[in-house]
């Protein structure tokens, strides 16, 4: 049994505008109570660490809803993507600095939808890790194999390549997280087994050790891909799984609270 609090990260993707996000957070605290959490006034003893990644336009409304008295929810926030330049003529993009100024503490980098829908390369993800470090955001680097790659036995090669591309930049920053998300399990209802997750997480850690990057014992490695209330505890109990990155099942407060409860049970 590990004593470290599990990390429950919610990736809302392109869902929840500012008003919907605020309503979500108003319902989330009561849902946490129902799920068995006991926020006892200012000194709250949480057994799970909660991170939410809203769409950029909903970030500030979410932070306000969560942190304004009397809420003061112990939820941290991040963005789903950043551009690597600091400022300038890059229509439609937000820099790491803008995200930081808006209140983000974390940035997802290289999510599979960025890689496979928007054509983001390993070089792009490396620049983005550097930008996050520069602005004081904690990068959450997402890695994972396609179904064909898995079938062809390339799991290890893909993970090593995707981390390897960013490894020097990750080492330059104060801290980072890795999210292992097999592409075939994202939004499909197909979940990796706890054994699959443990195998991939071991590869992630071995890659960090080989590159002498971060502290492999303490760098959080999250699992993502069709995490639901009914499989979260089992996945978070697998060796080397420090938490989960949840898409679809994070969109309802009750479901996210149940997953957080699962994290507390697995801690
Ligand atoms: P999912 O998404 O939980 O809907 O599979 C996970 C993710 O893309 O981060």
PDB file of N, CA, C and O in Angstrom, residues 93-153:
ATOM      1  N   UNK A  93      -3.962  30.944 -30.907  1.00  0.00           N
ATOM      2  CA  UNK A  93      -3.170  30.170 -29.939  1.00  0.00           C
ATOM      3  C   UNK A  93      -3.100  30.874 -28.581  1.00  0.00           C
ATOM      4  O   UNK A  93      -3.294  32.091 -28.495  1.00  0.00           O
ATOM      5  N   UNK A  94      -2.787  30.112 -27.531  1.00  0.00           N
ATOM      6  CA  UNK A  94      -2.505  30.693 -26.212  1.00  0.00           C
ATOM      7  C   UNK A  94      -1.140  30.203 -25.765  1.00  0.00           C
ATOM      8  O   UNK A  94      -0.839  29.010 -25.871  1.00  0.00           O
ATOM      9  N   UNK A  95      -0.328  31.112 -25.264  1.00  0.00           N
ATOM     10  CA  UNK A  95       1.008  30.724 -24.800  1.00  0.00           C
ATOM     11  C   UNK A  95       0.937  30.179 -23.372  1.00  0.00           C
ATOM     12  O   UNK A  95      -0.065  30.362 -22.664  1.00  0.00           O
ATOM     13  N   UNK A  96       2.043  29.584 -22.957  1.00  0.00           N
ATOM     14  CA  UNK A  96       2.145  29.105 -21.577  1.00  0.00           C
ATOM     15  C   UNK A  96       2.027  30.286 -20.610  1.00  0.00           C
ATOM     16  O   UNK A  96       1.428  30.167 -19.534  1.00  0.00           O
ATOM     17  N   UNK A  97       2.580  31.435 -21.020  1.00  0.00           N
ATOM     18  CA  UNK A  97       2.532  32.624 -20.149  1.00  0.00           C
ATOM     19  C   UNK A  97       1.087  33.093 -19.958  1.00  0.00           C
ATOM     20  O   UNK A  97       0.690  33.483 -18.852  1.00  0.00           O
ATOM     21  N   UNK A  98       0.313  33.079 -21.053  1.00  0.00           N
ATOM     22  CA  UNK A  98      -1.097  33.495 -20.942  1.00  0.00           C
ATOM     23  C   UNK A  98      -1.847  32.515 -20.035  1.00  0.00           C
ATOM     24  O   UNK A  98      -2.648  32.911 -19.175  1.00  0.00           O
ATOM     25  N   UNK A  99      -1.572  31.237 -20.209  1.00  0.00           N
ATOM     26  CA  UNK A  99      -2.240  30.220 -19.374  1.00  0.00           C
ATOM     27  C   UNK A  99      -1.904  30.435 -17.899  1.00  0.00           C
ATOM     28  O   UNK A  99      -2.766  30.361 -17.020  1.00  0.00           O
ATOM     29  N   UNK A 100      -0.635  30.733 -17.637  1.00  0.00           N
ATOM     30  CA  UNK A 100      -0.190  30.951 -16.247  1.00  0.00           C
ATOM     31  C   UNK A 100      -0.891  32.170 -15.661  1.00  0.00           C
ATOM     32  O   UNK A 100      -1.380  32.140 -14.531  1.00  0.00           O
ATOM     33  N   UNK A 101      -0.920  33.255 -16.454  1.00  0.00           N
ATOM     34  CA  UNK A 101      -1.566  34.486 -15.980  1.00  0.00           C
ATOM     35  C   UNK A 101      -3.054  34.253 -15.707  1.00  0.00           C
ATOM     36  O   UNK A 101      -3.630  34.859 -14.798  1.00  0.00           O
ATOM     37  N   UNK A 102      -3.668  33.350 -16.480  1.00  0.00           N
ATOM     38  CA  UNK A 102      -5.096  33.058 -16.288  1.00  0.00           C
ATOM     39  C   UNK A 102      -5.332  32.125 -15.096  1.00  0.00           C
ATOM     40  O   UNK A 102      -6.473  31.844 -14.743  1.00  0.00           O
ATOM     41  N   UNK A 103      -4.254  31.613 -14.493  1.00  0.00           N
ATOM     42  CA  UNK A 103      -4.422  30.817 -13.273  1.00  0.00           C
ATOM     43  C   UNK A 103      -4.083  29.345 -13.409  1.00  0.00           C
ATOM     44  O   UNK A 103      -4.214  28.594 -12.448  1.00  0.00           O
ATOM     45  N   UNK A 104      -3.630  28.930 -14.608  1.00  0.00           N
ATOM     46  CA  UNK A 104      -3.281  27.508 -14.760  1.00  0.00           C
ATOM     47  C   UNK A 104      -1.988  27.204 -14.019  1.00  0.00           C
ATOM     48  O   UNK A 104      -1.094  28.050 -13.935  1.00  0.00           O
ATOM     49  N   UNK A 105      -1.888  25.980 -13.486  1.00  0.00           N
ATOM     50  CA  UNK A 105      -0.631  25.516 -12.869  1.00  0.00           C
ATOM     51  C   UNK A 105      -0.021  24.363 -13.661  1.00  0.00           C
ATOM     52  O   UNK A 105       1.133  24.030 -13.493  1.00  0.00           O
ATOM     53  N   UNK A 106      -0.857  23.716 -14.502  1.00  0.00           N
ATOM     54  CA  UNK A 106      -0.411  22.543 -15.256  1.00  0.00           C
ATOM     55  C   UNK A 106      -0.751  22.726 -16.736  1.00  0.00           C
ATOM     56  O   UNK A 106      -1.660  23.488 -17.069  1.00  0.00           O
ATOM     57  N   UNK A 107      -0.058  22.007 -17.598  1.00  0.00           N
ATOM     58  CA  UNK A 107      -0.434  21.976 -19.021  1.00  0.00           C
ATOM     59  C   UNK A 107      -0.326  20.540 -19.518  1.00  0.00           C
ATOM     60  O   UNK A 107       0.727  19.899 -19.364  1.00  0.00           O
ATOM     61  N   UNK A 108      -1.420  20.034 -20.102  1.00  0.00           N
ATOM     62  CA  UNK A 108      -1.322  18.760 -20.819  1.00  0.00           C
ATOM     63  C   UNK A 108      -0.503  19.036 -22.071  1.00  0.00           C
ATOM     64  O   UNK A 108      -0.705  20.053 -22.731  1.00  0.00           O
ATOM     65  N   UNK A 109       0.392  18.127 -22.393  1.00  0.00           N
ATOM     66  CA  UNK A 109       1.212  18.296 -23.597  1.00  0.00           C
ATOM     67  C   UNK A 109       1.238  16.970 -24.348  1.00  0.00           C
ATOM     68  O   UNK A 109       1.442  15.906 -23.761  1.00  0.00           O
ATOM     69  N   UNK A 110       0.956  17.060 -25.662  1.00  0.00           N
ATOM     70  CA  UNK A 110       1.027  15.867 -26.500  1.00  0.00           C
ATOM     71  C   UNK A 110      -0.106  14.889 -26.279  1.00  0.00           C
ATOM     72  O   UNK A 110       0.060  13.681 -26.494  1.00  0.00           O
ATOM     73  N   UNK A 111      -1.281  15.396 -25.868  1.00  0.00           N
ATOM     74  CA  UNK A 111      -2.435  14.496 -25.766  1.00  0.00           C
ATOM     75  C   UNK A 111      -2.649  13.820 -27.121  1.00  0.00           C
ATOM     76  O   UNK A 111      -2.404  14.412 -28.163  1.00  0.00           O
ATOM     77  N   UNK A 112      -3.148  12.605 -27.113  1.00  0.00           N
ATOM     78  CA  UNK A 112      -3.253  11.853 -28.377  1.00  0.00           C
ATOM     79  C   UNK A 112      -4.135  12.586 -29.390  1.00  0.00           C
ATOM     80  O   UNK A 112      -3.918  12.470 -30.590  1.00  0.00           O
ATOM     81  N   UNK A 113      -5.129  13.336 -28.901  1.00  0.00           N
ATOM     82  CA  UNK A 113      -5.957  14.081 -29.868  1.00  0.00           C
ATOM     83  C   UNK A 113      -5.163  15.214 -30.496  1.00  0.00           C
ATOM     84  O   UNK A 113      -5.385  15.580 -31.652  1.00  0.00           O
ATOM     85  N   UNK A 114      -4.241  15.807 -29.770  1.00  0.00           N
ATOM     86  CA  UNK A 114      -3.340  16.821 -30.351  1.00  0.00           C
ATOM     87  C   UNK A 114      -2.430  16.149 -31.379  1.00  0.00           C
ATOM     88  O   UNK A 114      -2.184  16.666 -32.459  1.00  0.00           O
ATOM     89  N   UNK A 115      -1.917  14.974 -31.026  1.00  0.00           N
ATOM     90  CA  UNK A 115      -0.979  14.296 -31.939  1.00  0.00           C
ATOM     91  C   UNK A 115      -1.699  13.805 -33.192  1.00  0.00           C
ATOM     92  O   UNK A 115      -1.221  13.987 -34.307  1.00  0.00           O
ATOM     93  N   UNK A 116      -2.888  13.165 -32.999  1.00  0.00           N
ATOM     94  CA  UNK A 116      -3.479  12.437 -34.119  1.00  0.00           C
ATOM     95  C   UNK A 116      -4.552  13.221 -34.867  1.00  0.00           C
ATOM     96  O   UNK A 116      -4.804  12.925 -36.030  1.00  0.00           O
ATOM     97  N   UNK A 117      -5.193  14.197 -34.253  1.00  0.00           N
ATOM     98  CA  UNK A 117      -6.164  15.019 -34.991  1.00  0.00           C
ATOM     99  C   UNK A 117      -5.479  16.276 -35.514  1.00  0.00           C
ATOM    100  O   UNK A 117      -5.720  16.710 -36.629  1.00  0.00           O
ATOM    101  N   UNK A 118      -4.590  16.855 -34.697  1.00  0.00           N
ATOM    102  CA  UNK A 118      -3.985  18.144 -35.081  1.00  0.00           C
ATOM    103  C   UNK A 118      -2.538  17.999 -35.558  1.00  0.00           C
ATOM    104  O   UNK A 118      -1.861  19.000 -35.782  1.00  0.00           O
ATOM    105  N   UNK A 119      -2.070  16.781 -35.668  1.00  0.00           N
ATOM    106  CA  UNK A 119      -0.764  16.524 -36.287  1.00  0.00           C
ATOM    107  C   UNK A 119       0.438  17.000 -35.489  1.00  0.00           C
ATOM    108  O   UNK A 119       1.487  17.306 -36.059  1.00  0.00           O
ATOM    109  N   UNK A 120       0.284  17.042 -34.164  1.00  0.00           N
ATOM    110  CA  UNK A 120       1.411  17.494 -33.342  1.00  0.00           C
ATOM    111  C   UNK A 120       2.532  16.444 -33.340  1.00  0.00           C
ATOM    112  O   UNK A 120       2.257  15.257 -33.153  1.00  0.00           O
ATOM    113  N   UNK A 121       3.752  16.887 -33.530  1.00  0.00           N
ATOM    114  CA  UNK A 121       4.889  15.958 -33.611  1.00  0.00           C
ATOM    115  C   UNK A 121       5.625  15.898 -32.278  1.00  0.00           C
ATOM    116  O   UNK A 121       5.399  16.711 -31.379  1.00  0.00           O
ATOM    117  N   UNK A 122       6.571  14.964 -32.194  1.00  0.00           N
ATOM    118  CA  UNK A 122       7.415  14.882 -31.004  1.00  0.00           C
ATOM    119  C   UNK A 122       8.236  16.161 -30.831  1.00  0.00           C
ATOM    120  O   UNK A 122       8.504  16.585 -29.696  1.00  0.00           O
ATOM    121  N   UNK A 123       8.626  16.776 -31.939  1.00  0.00           N
ATOM    122  CA  UNK A 123       9.377  18.038 -31.847  1.00  0.00           C
ATOM    123  C   UNK A 123       8.490  19.126 -31.237  1.00  0.00           C
ATOM    124  O   UNK A 123       8.934  19.900 -30.382  1.00  0.00           O
ATOM    125  N   UNK A 124       7.235  19.166 -31.668  1.00  0.00           N
ATOM    126  CA  UNK A 124       6.294  20.152 -31.100  1.00  0.00           C
ATOM    127  C   UNK A 124       6.137  19.945 -29.592  1.00  0.00           C
ATOM    128  O   UNK A 124       6.150  20.906 -28.815  1.00  0.00           O
ATOM    129  N   UNK A 125       5.985  18.690 -29.194  1.00  0.00           N
ATOM    130  CA  UNK A 125       5.765  18.449 -27.759  1.00  0.00           C
ATOM    131  C   UNK A 125       6.997  18.890 -26.964  1.00  0.00           C
ATOM    132  O   UNK A 125       6.863  19.446 -25.873  1.00  0.00           O
ATOM    133  N   UNK A 126       8.169  18.687 -27.541  1.00  0.00           N
ATOM    134  CA  UNK A 126       9.386  19.115 -26.844  1.00  0.00           C
ATOM    135  C   UNK A 126       9.399  20.636 -26.648  1.00  0.00           C
ATOM    136  O   UNK A 126       9.670  21.134 -25.559  1.00  0.00           O
ATOM    137  N   UNK A 127       9.057  21.373 -27.706  1.00  0.00           N
ATOM    138  CA  UNK A 127       8.994  22.845 -27.580  1.00  0.00           C
ATOM    139  C   UNK A 127       7.976  23.251 -26.512  1.00  0.00           C
ATOM    140  O   UNK A 127       8.174  24.207 -25.769  1.00  0.00           O
ATOM    141  N   UNK A 128       6.871  22.521 -26.479  1.00  0.00           N
ATOM    142  CA  UNK A 128       5.811  22.878 -25.519  1.00  0.00           C
ATOM    143  C   UNK A 128       6.249  22.607 -24.073  1.00  0.00           C
ATOM    144  O   UNK A 128       5.900  23.356 -23.169  1.00  0.00           O
ATOM    145  N   UNK A 129       7.001  21.530 -23.878  1.00  0.00           N
ATOM    146  CA  UNK A 129       7.535  21.274 -22.531  1.00  0.00           C
ATOM    147  C   UNK A 129       8.458  22.431 -22.136  1.00  0.00           C
ATOM    148  O   UNK A 129       8.389  22.949 -21.006  1.00  0.00           O
ATOM    149  N   UNK A 130       9.293  22.865 -23.069  1.00  0.00           N
ATOM    150  CA  UNK A 130      10.191  23.995 -22.764  1.00  0.00           C
ATOM    151  C   UNK A 130       9.390  25.246 -22.421  1.00  0.00           C
ATOM    152  O   UNK A 130       9.723  25.982 -21.491  1.00  0.00           O
ATOM    153  N   UNK A 131       8.316  25.480 -23.173  1.00  0.00           N
ATOM    154  CA  UNK A 131       7.490  26.675 -22.915  1.00  0.00           C
ATOM    155  C   UNK A 131       6.832  26.584 -21.537  1.00  0.00           C
ATOM    156  O   UNK A 131       6.763  27.578 -20.804  1.00  0.00           O
ATOM    157  N   UNK A 132       6.359  25.401 -21.179  1.00  0.00           N
ATOM    158  CA  UNK A 132       5.731  25.226 -19.863  1.00  0.00           C
ATOM    159  C   UNK A 132       6.745  25.533 -18.765  1.00  0.00           C
ATOM    160  O   UNK A 132       6.451  26.286 -17.824  1.00  0.00           O
ATOM    161  N   UNK A 133       7.952  24.998 -18.890  1.00  0.00           N
ATOM    162  CA  UNK A 133       8.999  25.266 -17.893  1.00  0.00           C
ATOM    163  C   UNK A 133       9.258  26.766 -17.769  1.00  0.00           C
ATOM    164  O   UNK A 133       9.362  27.308 -16.664  1.00  0.00           O
ATOM    165  N   UNK A 134       9.371  27.421 -18.929  1.00  0.00           N
ATOM    166  CA  UNK A 134       9.682  28.857 -18.959  1.00  0.00           C
ATOM    167  C   UNK A 134       8.620  29.656 -18.193  1.00  0.00           C
ATOM    168  O   UNK A 134       8.925  30.604 -17.476  1.00  0.00           O
ATOM    169  N   UNK A 135       7.354  29.254 -18.322  1.00  0.00           N
ATOM    170  CA  UNK A 135       6.258  30.021 -17.724  1.00  0.00           C
ATOM    171  C   UNK A 135       5.917  29.546 -16.309  1.00  0.00           C
ATOM    172  O   UNK A 135       5.041  30.122 -15.663  1.00  0.00           O
ATOM    173  N   UNK A 136       6.557  28.481 -15.850  1.00  0.00           N
ATOM    174  CA  UNK A 136       6.241  27.985 -14.506  1.00  0.00           C
ATOM    175  C   UNK A 136       5.018  27.089 -14.456  1.00  0.00           C
ATOM    176  O   UNK A 136       4.383  26.948 -13.411  1.00  0.00           O
ATOM    177  N   UNK A 137       4.668  26.479 -15.594  1.00  0.00           N
ATOM    178  CA  UNK A 137       3.587  25.485 -15.593  1.00  0.00           C
ATOM    179  C   UNK A 137       4.209  24.098 -15.459  1.00  0.00           C
ATOM    180  O   UNK A 137       5.298  23.858 -15.991  1.00  0.00           O
ATOM    181  N   UNK A 138       3.514  23.197 -14.799  1.00  0.00           N
ATOM    182  CA  UNK A 138       4.016  21.816 -14.697  1.00  0.00           C
ATOM    183  C   UNK A 138       3.511  21.028 -15.908  1.00  0.00           C
ATOM    184  O   UNK A 138       2.294  20.899 -16.103  1.00  0.00           O
ATOM    185  N   UNK A 139       4.439  20.523 -16.745  1.00  0.00           N
ATOM    186  CA  UNK A 139       3.985  19.757 -17.910  1.00  0.00           C
ATOM    187  C   UNK A 139       3.486  18.367 -17.529  1.00  0.00           C
ATOM    188  O   UNK A 139       4.092  17.693 -16.692  1.00  0.00           O
ATOM    189  N   UNK A 140       2.374  17.975 -18.140  1.00  0.00           N
ATOM    190  CA  UNK A 140       1.868  16.604 -18.018  1.00  0.00           C
ATOM    191  C   UNK A 140       1.987  16.011 -19.417  1.00  0.00           C
ATOM    192  O   UNK A 140       1.136  16.257 -20.278  1.00  0.00           O
ATOM    193  N   UNK A 141       3.086  15.306 -19.669  1.00  0.00           N
ATOM    194  CA  UNK A 141       3.348  14.787 -21.010  1.00  0.00           C
ATOM    195  C   UNK A 141       2.549  13.504 -21.239  1.00  0.00           C
ATOM    196  O   UNK A 141       2.665  12.553 -20.466  1.00  0.00           O
ATOM    197  N   UNK A 142       1.728  13.519 -22.302  1.00  0.00           N
ATOM    198  CA  UNK A 142       0.897  12.349 -22.608  1.00  0.00           C
ATOM    199  C   UNK A 142       1.582  11.497 -23.678  1.00  0.00           C
ATOM    200  O   UNK A 142       2.033  12.030 -24.694  1.00  0.00           O
ATOM    201  N   UNK A 143       1.654  10.207 -23.426  1.00  0.00           N
ATOM    202  CA  UNK A 143       2.272   9.282 -24.377  1.00  0.00           C
ATOM    203  C   UNK A 143       1.358   8.065 -24.515  1.00  0.00           C
ATOM    204  O   UNK A 143       0.537   7.794 -23.646  1.00  0.00           O
ATOM    205  N   UNK A 144       1.513   7.351 -25.622  1.00  0.00           N
ATOM    206  CA  UNK A 144       0.707   6.129 -25.777  1.00  0.00           C
ATOM    207  C   UNK A 144       0.707   5.658 -27.211  1.00  0.00           C
ATOM    208  O   UNK A 144       0.886   6.453 -28.138  1.00  0.00           O
ATOM    209  N   UNK A 145       0.482   4.352 -27.367  1.00  0.00           N
ATOM    210  CA  UNK A 145       0.593   3.728 -28.681  1.00  0.00           C
ATOM    211  C   UNK A 145      -0.761   3.575 -29.366  1.00  0.00           C
ATOM    212  O   UNK A 145      -1.785   3.432 -28.713  1.00  0.00           O
ATOM    213  N   UNK A 146      -0.738   3.567 -30.700  1.00  0.00           N
ATOM    214  CA  UNK A 146      -1.921   3.251 -31.509  1.00  0.00           C
ATOM    215  C   UNK A 146      -2.153   1.734 -31.453  1.00  0.00           C
ATOM    216  O   UNK A 146      -1.222   0.976 -31.136  1.00  0.00           O
ATOM    217  N   UNK A 147      -3.357   1.312 -31.830  1.00  0.00           N
ATOM    218  CA  UNK A 147      -3.659  -0.119 -31.826  1.00  0.00           C
ATOM    219  C   UNK A 147      -2.696  -0.890 -32.746  1.00  0.00           C
ATOM    220  O   UNK A 147      -2.171  -1.941 -32.366  1.00  0.00           O
ATOM    221  N   UNK A 148      -2.442  -0.338 -33.963  1.00  0.00           N
ATOM    222  CA  UNK A 148      -1.538  -1.043 -34.907  1.00  0.00           C
ATOM    223  C   UNK A 148      -0.152  -1.188 -34.280  1.00  0.00           C
ATOM    224  O   UNK A 148       0.515  -2.211 -34.425  1.00  0.00           O
ATOM    225  N   UNK A 149       0.288  -0.118 -33.612  1.00  0.00           N
ATOM    226  CA  UNK A 149       1.624  -0.169 -33.003  1.00  0.00           C
ATOM    227  C   UNK A 149       1.672  -1.243 -31.913  1.00  0.00           C
ATOM    228  O   UNK A 149       2.655  -1.974 -31.793  1.00  0.00           O
ATOM    229  N   UNK A 150       0.607  -1.330 -31.155  1.00  0.00           N
ATOM    230  CA  UNK A 150       0.568  -2.356 -30.103  1.00  0.00           C
ATOM    231  C   UNK A 150       0.614  -3.749 -30.735  1.00  0.00           C
ATOM    232  O   UNK A 150       1.362  -4.609 -30.293  1.00  0.00           O
ATOM    233  N   UNK A 151      -0.217  -3.923 -31.794  1.00  0.00           N
ATOM    234  CA  UNK A 151      -0.278  -5.242 -32.447  1.00  0.00           C
ATOM    235  C   UNK A 151       1.068  -5.622 -33.034  1.00  0.00           C
ATOM    236  O   UNK A 151       1.412  -6.779 -33.134  1.00  0.00           O
ATOM    237  N   UNK A 152       1.812  -4.613 -33.484  1.00  0.00           N
ATOM    238  CA  UNK A 152       3.126  -4.900 -34.071  1.00  0.00           C
ATOM    239  C   UNK A 152       4.244  -4.953 -33.019  1.00  0.00           C
ATOM    240  O   UNK A 152       5.420  -4.947 -33.364  1.00  0.00           O
ATOM    241  N   UNK A 153       3.842  -4.948 -31.754  1.00  0.00           N
ATOM    242  CA  UNK A 153       4.829  -5.114 -30.689  1.00  0.00           C
ATOM    243  C   UNK A 153       5.690  -3.878 -30.464  1.00  0.00           C
ATOM    244  O   UNK A 153       6.823  -3.987 -30.005  1.00  0.00           O
TER     245      UNK A 153
END
